[in-house]
Tab-separated table of C-alpha atoms in Angstrom:
chain	number	residue	atom	x	y	z
A	1	MET	CA	-6.239	1.366	-13.224
A	2	ALA	CA	-3.547	-0.963	-12.425
A	3	SER	CA	-4.218	-4.498	-11.660
A	4	PHE	CA	-2.196	-7.400	-10.082
A	5	VAL	CA	-2.804	-11.234	-9.708
A	6	ARG	CA	-3.595	-12.261	-6.443
A	7	GLY	CA	-0.475	-13.864	-4.673
A	8	ASN	CA	1.889	-11.088	-6.037
A	9	LYS	CA	3.703	-8.778	-3.873
A	10	VAL	CA	2.489	-5.132	-4.762
A	11	ILE	CA	4.897	-2.201	-4.224
A	12	CYS	CA	3.271	1.113	-3.211
A	13	SER	CA	5.492	4.028	-3.516
A	14	GLY	CA	5.491	7.794	-3.463
A	15	THR	CA	7.337	10.985	-2.741
A	16	PHE	CA	6.554	14.049	-0.462
A	17	LYS	CA	7.285	17.747	-1.033
A	18	ALA	CA	6.433	20.910	1.175
A	19	ALA	CA	3.728	23.169	0.125
A	20	ASN	CA	6.451	25.770	-0.509
A	21	GLY	CA	8.334	23.423	-2.780
A	22	ASP	CA	11.205	22.656	-0.365
A	23	ASP	CA	12.483	19.024	-0.204
A	24	THR	CA	11.486	18.564	3.504
A	25	GLN	CA	10.742	14.910	4.299
A	26	PRO	CA	8.588	13.614	6.939
A	27	GLY	CA	9.927	11.857	10.072
A	28	ALA	CA	8.084	8.668	9.006
A	29	ALA	CA	5.145	7.579	6.618
A	30	GLU	CA	2.496	4.798	6.296
A	31	LEU	CA	0.583	2.843	3.859
A	32	LEU	CA	-2.947	2.107	4.727
A	33	LEU	CA	-4.912	-0.233	2.588
A	34	ARG	CA	-8.430	-1.248	2.730
A	35	TYR	CA	-9.636	-4.252	0.757
A	36	ALA	CA	-11.902	-7.669	1.143
A	37	ASP	CA	-10.143	-10.411	2.362
A	38	VAL	CA	-10.582	-13.878	0.765
A	39	ASN	CA	-13.771	-14.375	2.981
A	40	GLY	CA	-15.303	-11.240	1.588
A	41	ASP	CA	-14.787	-9.278	4.957
A	42	PRO	CA	-13.721	-5.819	4.777
A	43	THR	CA	-9.926	-5.318	6.209
A	44	GLU	CA	-7.625	-2.482	6.651
A	45	GLU	CA	-4.059	-3.014	6.852
A	46	VAL	CA	-1.288	-0.117	7.841
A	47	LEU	CA	2.394	-0.891	6.551
A	48	GLU	CA	5.431	1.225	7.637
A	49	MET	CA	7.208	2.715	4.734
A	50	THR	CA	10.701	3.192	4.212
A	51	MET	CA	12.506	5.900	2.103
A	52	ASN	CA	15.445	5.550	-0.145
A	53	PRO	CA	17.779	8.374	1.070
A	54	THR	CA	19.129	9.154	-2.756
A	55	SER	CA	15.852	9.484	-4.541
A	56	LYS	CA	13.549	10.353	-1.481
A	57	VAL	CA	11.126	7.880	-2.661
A	58	TRP	CA	9.263	6.124	0.197
A	59	SER	CA	8.008	2.370	-0.304
A	60	ALA	CA	6.140	-0.288	1.178
A	61	GLU	CA	5.484	-3.998	0.048
A	62	TRP	CA	2.061	-5.736	0.552
A	63	ASP	CA	1.445	-9.494	0.199
A	64	SER	CA	-1.918	-9.905	-1.639
A	65	ARG	CA	-2.265	-13.533	-0.914
A	66	LEU	CA	-5.184	-12.820	1.838
A	67	SER	CA	-6.972	-10.626	-0.260
A	68	ALA	CA	-10.261	-11.200	-2.280
A	69	GLY	CA	-10.419	-10.007	-6.048
A	70	GLY	CA	-11.592	-6.632	-6.602
A	71	PRO	CA	-10.612	-3.092	-5.647
A	72	VAL	CA	-8.023	-2.097	-3.220
A	73	GLU	CA	-7.872	1.371	-2.084
A	74	TRP	CA	-4.823	2.961	-0.530
A	75	VAL	CA	-3.424	6.071	0.955
A	76	ILE	CA	0.400	7.080	1.427
A	77	ARG	CA	0.624	9.722	4.448
A	78	SER	CA	3.103	11.332	6.484
A	79	VAL	CA	3.141	10.332	10.136
A	80	ILE	CA	5.737	12.810	11.864
A	81	GLY	CA	6.400	16.220	10.590
A	82	LEU	CA	5.436	17.345	7.363
A	83	GLN	CA	1.459	16.973	6.823
A	84	ALA	CA	1.049	15.373	3.591
A	85	ALA	CA	-1.054	12.562	1.674
A	86	THR	CA	-1.836	10.991	-1.634
A	87	GLN	CA	-4.124	8.127	-2.580
A	88	GLY	CA	-5.637	5.744	-5.399
A	89	GLN	CA	-6.762	2.464	-5.947
A	90	PHE	CA	-5.829	-0.623	-7.820
A	91	THR	CA	-7.507	-4.062	-8.510
A	92	ILE	CA	-6.631	-7.652	-7.366
A	93	LYS	CA	-7.475	-10.339	-10.020
A	94	ALA	CA	-8.244	-13.486	-8.320
A	95	ASN	CA	-9.438	-16.860	-9.092
A	96	ALA	CA	-10.317	-20.083	-6.754
A	97	ALA	CA	-6.700	-21.491	-7.930
A	98	ASN	CA	-4.639	-18.637	-6.311
A	99	ILE	CA	-6.036	-18.627	-2.799
A	100	ALA	CA	-3.549	-18.942	-0.194
A	101	ASP	CA	-3.092	-21.878	1.659
A	102	TYR	CA	-1.476	-21.549	5.240
A	103	ASP	CA	-2.444	-24.726	7.014
């Protein structure tokens, strides 16, 4: 399982393929993340994804500064058109020295 140090931006990406193998792309896609914030409270965040028109790879960038250490569950899913999804998990490594300060 992949791991990242808190404070890094994490790029999540994926591709879509129709069940019949066509290169059909959804009209929109989103990244949903579930994790614990720095206070330990369960948090859900949804990010809009963008597609590279050449590679057909959809991606979104997540700022991990407000997460606690531990598992982050994610799902990439189509929003308009093609119905498809993929999911996974990665880990945020954190300690008291890398808590974001927004004051």
